[in-house]
PDB file of C-alpha atoms in Angstrom:
ATOM      1  CA  MET A   1     -21.104  -9.792  -4.219  1.00 31.00           C
ATOM      2  CA  SER A   2     -19.002 -12.455  -5.948  1.00 31.00           C
ATOM      3  CA  PRO A   3     -16.549 -14.252  -3.641  1.00 33.00           C
ATOM      4  CA  ARG A   4     -13.717 -13.345  -6.053  1.00 36.00           C
ATOM      5  CA  ARG A   5     -14.451  -9.605  -6.024  1.00 37.00           C
ATOM      6  CA  PRO A   6     -12.438  -7.739  -3.384  1.00 45.00           C
ATOM      7  CA  ALA A   7     -14.293  -5.830  -0.746  1.00 43.00           C
ATOM      8  CA  LEU A   8     -13.400  -2.676   1.103  1.00 45.00           C
ATOM      9  CA  ARG A   9     -14.204  -2.251   4.761  1.00 46.00           C
ATOM     10  CA  GLY A  10     -14.939   1.469   5.157  1.00 48.00           C
ATOM     11  CA  ASN A  11     -16.764   4.292   3.378  1.00 47.00           C
ATOM     12  CA  PRO A  12     -15.636   5.216  -0.131  1.00 50.00           C
ATOM     13  CA  SER A  13     -15.505   8.847  -1.211  1.00 62.00           C
ATOM     14  CA  ALA A  14     -14.832  10.765  -4.415  1.00 77.00           C
ATOM     15  CA  LEU A  15     -11.166  11.379  -3.549  1.00 89.00           C
ATOM     16  CA  PRO A  16      -8.418   9.482  -5.376  1.00 95.00           C
ATOM     17  CA  LEU A  17      -7.590   6.262  -3.582  1.00 97.00           C
ATOM     18  CA  LEU A  18      -4.119   5.686  -2.147  1.00 98.00           C
ATOM     19  CA  PHE A  19      -3.555   1.963  -1.617  1.00 98.00           C
ATOM     20  CA  LEU A  20      -0.861   1.459   1.041  1.00 98.00           C
ATOM     21  CA  ASP A  21       1.291  -1.586   1.599  1.00 98.00           C
ATOM     22  CA  VAL A  22       2.994  -1.874   5.000  1.00 98.00           C
ATOM     23  CA  ASP A  23       6.061  -4.114   4.582  1.00 96.00           C
ATOM     24  CA  GLY A  24       8.544  -2.211   2.449  1.00 96.00           C
ATOM     25  CA  PRO A  25       6.893   1.193   2.089  1.00 98.00           C
ATOM     26  CA  LEU A  26       6.256   1.784   5.793  1.00 97.00           C
ATOM     27  CA  ILE A  27       8.533  -0.829   7.382  1.00 96.00           C
ATOM     28  CA  PRO A  28      11.875  -0.674   5.579  1.00 94.00           C
ATOM     29  CA  PHE A  29      13.789  -3.949   5.394  1.00 91.00           C
ATOM     30  CA  GLY A  30      16.405  -5.862   3.455  1.00 86.00           C
ATOM     31  CA  GLY A  31      19.307  -3.366   3.606  1.00 78.00           C
ATOM     32  CA  PRO A  32      21.850  -2.159   2.880  1.00 74.00           C
ATOM     33  CA  SER A  33      19.922   1.053   2.704  1.00 80.00           C
ATOM     34  CA  THR A  34      21.125   4.186   0.977  1.00 82.00           C
ATOM     35  CA  ARG A  35      19.015   6.192   3.386  1.00 82.00           C
ATOM     36  CA  TYR A  36      20.109   4.338   6.530  1.00 82.00           C
ATOM     37  CA  PRO A  37      23.730   3.178   6.030  1.00 86.00           C
ATOM     38  CA  ALA A  38      24.282   2.906   9.799  1.00 86.00           C
ATOM     39  CA  GLY A  39      21.155   0.778  10.268  1.00 87.00           C
ATOM     40  CA  TYR A  40      17.475   1.479  10.536  1.00 90.00           C
ATOM     41  CA  PRO A  41      16.352   4.011  13.125  1.00 90.00           C
ATOM     42  CA  THR A  42      13.740   2.829  15.571  1.00 89.00           C
ATOM     43  CA  TYR A  43      10.910   4.739  17.165  1.00 88.00           C
ATOM     44  CA  LEU A  44       9.022   4.277  20.419  1.00 83.00           C
ATOM     45  CA  PRO A  45       5.306   3.471  20.266  1.00 78.00           C
ATOM     46  CA  PRO A  46       3.053   6.496  20.678  1.00 77.00           C
ATOM     47  CA  ALA A  47       1.958   7.231  24.229  1.00 71.00           C
ATOM     48  CA  GLY A  48      -0.977   4.979  24.972  1.00 63.00           C
ATOM     49  CA  GLY A  49      -0.430   3.142  21.684  1.00 61.00           C
ATOM     50  CA  PRO A  50      -0.537  -0.626  21.389  1.00 59.00           C
ATOM     51  CA  ASP A  51       2.701  -2.477  21.916  1.00 63.00           C
ATOM     52  CA  ASP A  52       1.628  -5.881  23.253  1.00 64.00           C
ATOM     53  CA  GLY A  53       1.926  -8.480  20.537  1.00 66.00           C
ATOM     54  CA  MET A  54       3.036  -6.007  17.890  1.00 73.00           C
ATOM     55  CA  ASN A  55       5.475  -6.923  15.176  1.00 82.00           C
ATOM     56  CA  PRO A  56       8.955  -5.924  16.403  1.00 85.00           C
ATOM     57  CA  LEU A  57       9.711  -4.398  12.989  1.00 88.00           C
ATOM     58  CA  LEU A  58       6.949  -1.851  13.598  1.00 91.00           C
ATOM     59  CA  ALA A  59       9.527   0.180  15.535  1.00 91.00           C
ATOM     60  CA  ARG A  60      11.076   1.005  12.122  1.00 93.00           C
ATOM     61  CA  VAL A  61       7.958   2.909  11.018  1.00 94.00           C
ATOM     62  CA  ASP A  62       8.649   6.633  11.093  1.00 95.00           C
ATOM     63  CA  PRO A  63       5.620   8.230  12.816  1.00 95.00           C
ATOM     64  CA  GLY A  64       6.269  11.353  10.719  1.00 95.00           C
ATOM     65  CA  LEU A  65       4.892   9.475   7.688  1.00 97.00           C
ATOM     66  CA  GLY A  66       1.365   9.641   9.110  1.00 97.00           C
ATOM     67  CA  PRO A  67       0.860  13.396   8.734  1.00 97.00           C
ATOM     68  CA  ARG A  68       2.479  13.299   5.282  1.00 97.00           C
ATOM     69  CA  LEU A  69       0.110  10.547   4.130  1.00 98.00           C
ATOM     70  CA  ALA A  70      -2.903  12.332   5.630  1.00 97.00           C
ATOM     71  CA  ALA A  71      -1.915  15.529   3.791  1.00 96.00           C
ATOM     72  CA  THR A  72      -2.000  13.883   0.346  1.00 95.00           C
ATOM     73  CA  GLY A  73      -5.701  14.584  -0.082  1.00 93.00           C
ATOM     74  CA  CYS A  74      -6.327  10.950  -0.970  1.00 95.00           C
ATOM     75  CA  GLU A  75      -8.583   8.378   0.611  1.00 96.00           C
ATOM     76  CA  LEU A  76      -6.016   6.187   2.344  1.00 97.00           C
ATOM     77  CA  VAL A  77      -6.687   2.445   2.127  1.00 98.00           C
ATOM     78  CA  TRP A  78      -4.698  -0.431   3.608  1.00 98.00           C
ATOM     79  CA  ALA A  79      -3.688  -2.786   0.779  1.00 98.00           C
ATOM     80  CA  THR A  80      -1.588  -5.168   2.825  1.00 97.00           C
ATOM     81  CA  THR A  81      -1.566  -8.670   4.221  1.00 95.00           C
ATOM     82  CA  TRP A  82      -1.628  -6.992   7.629  1.00 95.00           C
ATOM     83  CA  MET A  83      -5.379  -6.605   7.019  1.00 95.00           C
ATOM     84  CA  ASP A  84      -7.123  -5.327  10.202  1.00 94.00           C
ATOM     85  CA  ASP A  85      -3.826  -5.435  12.120  1.00 93.00           C
ATOM     86  CA  ALA A  86      -2.853  -2.358  10.089  1.00 96.00           C
ATOM     87  CA  ASN A  87      -5.587  -0.450  11.924  1.00 95.00           C
ATOM     88  CA  ALA A  88      -4.774  -2.081  15.266  1.00 91.00           C
ATOM     89  CA  TYR A  89      -1.040  -1.361  15.170  1.00 91.00           C
ATOM     90  CA  VAL A  90       0.141   0.753  12.226  1.00 94.00           C
ATOM     91  CA  ALA A  91      -2.565   3.449  12.119  1.00 95.00           C
ATOM     92  CA  PRO A  92      -2.141   4.423  15.798  1.00 92.00           C
ATOM     93  CA  TRP A  93       1.641   4.394  15.342  1.00 93.00           C
ATOM     94  CA  LEU A  94       1.236   6.881  12.489  1.00 95.00           C
ATOM     95  CA  GLY A  95      -1.444   8.947  14.221  1.00 94.00           C
ATOM     96  CA  LEU A  96      -3.996   7.978  11.579  1.00 96.00           C
ATOM     97  CA  PRO A  97      -7.619   7.006  12.152  1.00 97.00           C
ATOM     98  CA  ASP A  98      -8.820   3.544  11.210  1.00 97.00           C
ATOM     99  CA  LEU A  99      -8.604   3.269   7.439  1.00 97.00           C
ATOM    100  CA  PRO A 100     -10.572   1.137   5.009  1.00 96.00           C
ATOM    101  CA  VAL A 101      -8.972  -2.290   4.550  1.00 96.00           C
ATOM    102  CA  VAL A 102      -8.850  -4.312   1.337  1.00 96.00           C
ATOM    103  CA  LEU A 103     -10.370  -7.718   1.989  1.00 92.00           C
ATOM    104  CA  TRP A 104      -8.459  -9.910  -0.448  1.00 91.00           C
ATOM    105  CA  PRO A 105     -10.437 -12.478  -2.440  1.00 85.00           C
ATOM    106  CA  ASP A 106      -9.334 -16.093  -2.489  1.00 83.00           C
ATOM    107  CA  GLU A 107      -7.194 -16.892  -5.503  1.00 79.00           C
ATOM    108  CA  THR A 108      -8.167 -19.689  -7.826  1.00 76.00           C
ATOM    109  CA  ASP A 109      -5.741 -22.086  -9.506  1.00 77.00           C
ATOM    110  CA  GLU A 110      -6.452 -20.155 -12.724  1.00 77.00           C
ATOM    111  CA  ASP A 111      -5.415 -16.884 -11.044  1.00 73.00           C
ATOM    112  CA  VAL A 112      -2.139 -18.444  -9.869  1.00 77.00           C
ATOM    113  CA  ALA A 113      -1.430 -19.904 -13.317  1.00 78.00           C
ATOM    114  CA  GLU A 114      -2.095 -16.545 -14.996  1.00 75.00           C
ATOM    115  CA  ARG A 115       0.222 -14.757 -12.585  1.00 73.00           C
ATOM    116  CA  GLY A 116       2.910 -17.300 -13.405  1.00 79.00           C
ATOM    117  CA  ARG A 117       2.518 -16.598 -17.130  1.00 75.00           C
ATOM    118  CA  THR A 118       2.248 -12.807 -16.940  1.00 79.00           C
ATOM    119  CA  GLY A 119       4.255 -11.839 -13.857  1.00 86.00           C
ATOM    120  CA  LEU A 120       1.263  -9.873 -12.598  1.00 92.00           C
ATOM    121  CA  HIS A 121       1.291  -9.204  -8.849  1.00 92.00           C
ATOM    122  CA  TRP A 122      -1.502 -10.954  -6.940  1.00 92.00           C
ATOM    123  CA  LYS A 123      -2.822  -7.582  -5.687  1.00 95.00           C
ATOM    124  CA  THR A 124      -3.141  -5.923  -9.100  1.00 95.00           C
ATOM    125  CA  ARG A 125      -6.466  -7.312 -10.336  1.00 93.00           C
ATOM    126  CA  PRO A 126      -8.235  -6.940  -6.966  1.00 94.00           C
ATOM    127  CA  LEU A 127      -7.085  -3.323  -6.581  1.00 97.00           C
ATOM    128  CA  VAL A 128      -8.280  -2.385 -10.065  1.00 96.00           C
ATOM    129  CA  ALA A 129     -11.622  -4.080  -9.381  1.00 94.00           C
ATOM    130  CA  LEU A 130     -11.891  -2.255  -6.072  1.00 94.00           C
ATOM    131  CA  ALA A 131     -11.015   1.121  -7.580  1.00 96.00           C
ATOM    132  CA  ALA A 132     -14.002   0.627  -9.898  1.00 94.00           C
ATOM    133  CA  GLY A 133     -12.956   3.377 -12.282  1.00 94.00           C
ATOM    134  CA  ARG A 134     -11.726   5.852  -9.655  1.00 95.00           C
ATOM    135  CA  PRO A 135      -8.258   7.359  -9.903  1.00 96.00           C
ATOM    136  CA  PHE A 136      -5.845   5.548  -7.625  1.00 98.00           C
ATOM    137  CA  ALA A 137      -2.239   5.398  -6.552  1.00 98.00           C
ATOM    138  CA  TRP A 138      -0.694   2.231  -5.192  1.00 98.00           C
ATOM    139  CA  VAL A 139       2.569   2.278  -3.240  1.00 98.00           C
ATOM    140  CA  ASP A 140       4.192  -1.111  -2.797  1.00 98.00           C
ATOM    141  CA  ASP A 141       7.659  -2.605  -2.995  1.00 97.00           C
ATOM    142  CA  GLU A 142       6.684  -5.381  -5.438  1.00 96.00           C
ATOM    143  CA  ILE A 143       5.173  -3.450  -8.367  1.00 97.00           C
ATOM    144  CA  THR A 144       6.590  -4.263 -11.809  1.00 96.00           C
ATOM    145  CA  GLY A 145       6.135  -3.180 -15.400  1.00 96.00           C
ATOM    146  CA  ALA A 146       3.684  -6.065 -15.884  1.00 95.00           C
ATOM    147  CA  ASP A 147       1.404  -4.507 -13.254  1.00 96.00           C
ATOM    148  CA  ARG A 148       1.649  -1.048 -14.828  1.00 97.00           C
ATOM    149  CA  ALA A 149       0.872  -2.404 -18.298  1.00 96.00           C
ATOM    150  CA  TRP A 150      -2.113  -4.429 -17.051  1.00 95.00           C
ATOM    151  CA  VAL A 151      -3.570  -1.450 -15.176  1.00 97.00           C
ATOM    152  CA  ALA A 152      -3.069   0.834 -18.189  1.00 97.00           C
ATOM    153  CA  ALA A 153      -5.008  -1.659 -20.333  1.00 96.00           C
ATOM    154  CA  HIS A 154      -7.782  -2.414 -17.830  1.00 96.00           C
ATOM    155  CA  HIS A 155      -8.397   0.718 -15.757  1.00 97.00           C
ATOM    156  CA  PRO A 156     -10.146   3.717 -17.383  1.00 95.00           C
ATOM    157  CA  ALA A 157      -9.061   6.339 -14.842  1.00 96.00           C
ATOM    158  CA  PRO A 158      -5.591   7.671 -14.027  1.00 96.00           C
ATOM    159  CA  ALA A 159      -3.481   5.346 -11.910  1.00 98.00           C
ATOM    160  CA  LEU A 160      -0.031   5.633 -10.389  1.00 98.00           C
ATOM    161  CA  LEU A 161       1.670   2.364  -9.519  1.00 98.00           C
ATOM    162  CA  HIS A 162       4.707   3.500  -7.556  1.00 98.00           C
ATOM    163  CA  ARG A 163       7.370   1.047  -6.472  1.00 98.00           C
ATOM    164  CA  VAL A 164       9.007   1.971  -3.176  1.00 97.00           C
ATOM    165  CA  ASP A 165      12.511   0.662  -2.461  1.00 95.00           C
ATOM    166  CA  PRO A 166      11.912  -1.666   0.517  1.00 95.00           C
ATOM    167  CA  ARG A 167      15.411  -0.965   1.848  1.00 93.00           C
ATOM    168  CA  ASP A 168      14.535   2.711   2.306  1.00 93.00           C
ATOM    169  CA  GLY A 169      10.759   2.799   2.764  1.00 95.00           C
ATOM    170  CA  LEU A 170       8.720   5.853   1.783  1.00 97.00           C
ATOM    171  CA  ALA A 171      11.083   8.742   1.192  1.00 96.00           C
ATOM    172  CA  ASP A 172      10.875  12.346  -0.005  1.00 97.00           C
ATOM    173  CA  ALA A 173      11.223  11.248  -3.650  1.00 97.00           C
ATOM    174  CA  ASP A 174       8.231   8.910  -3.268  1.00 98.00           C
ATOM    175  CA  PHE A 175       6.078  11.701  -1.838  1.00 98.00           C
ATOM    176  CA  ALA A 176       7.261  13.986  -4.664  1.00 97.00           C
ATOM    177  CA  ALA A 177       6.183  11.408  -7.283  1.00 98.00           C
ATOM    178  CA  LEU A 178       2.793  11.097  -5.619  1.00 97.00           C
ATOM    179  CA  ALA A 179       2.378  14.890  -5.408  1.00 96.00           C
ATOM    180  CA  GLU A 180       3.283  15.276  -9.090  1.00 97.00           C
ATOM    181  CA  TRP A 181       0.701  12.653 -10.059  1.00 97.00           C
ATOM    182  CA  LEU A 182      -1.957  14.304  -7.900  1.00 95.00           C
ATOM    183  CA  ASP A 183      -1.133  17.708  -9.400  1.00 93.00           C
ATOM    184  CA  GLY A 184      -1.693  16.170 -12.840  1.00 93.00           C
ATOM    185  CA  LEU A 185      -5.175  15.068 -11.771  1.00 90.00           C
ATOM    186  CA  ALA A 186      -6.078  18.647 -10.870  1.00 82.00           C
ATOM    187  CA  GLU A 187      -5.145  20.013 -14.301  1.00 74.00           C
TER     188      GLU A 187
END
């Protein structure tokens, strides 16, 4: 395997991939929030769940998101800088099993220069390479039109790049957009 090709820790399946970012989609931040005008709610860690050394913002993750994500029918994959910490802290918080984790390749100076010219997010190319022609959805708070255009030009299968408002985190409208995309795959 080339050192620039991303790797996935876990077992791939034939299901559509759902690449999940943590900061923004699962941990809302940066208010003011339309969903939380009085401030972000906080949640207690699950009984027996890890809390030593956890990020204090993890308390903003709504544990109810776990069952909703699990019910999508997608192969859930951590696509976050949290890396293995997503399985150590976020997955138990959400009641999810350990998920595959994207192992990000090192960027070259050429990669950085291209991103500066195109506005492409640093995750875009690795996620497309990792999807390897499979349908995928990616929920993140930093997706732009440049990412959507690049994926449309370089990925042969259906892809949904869905930007989540980081002030609100994953909301009903985000799950509705994902469900509509998944319904389109079944047609």
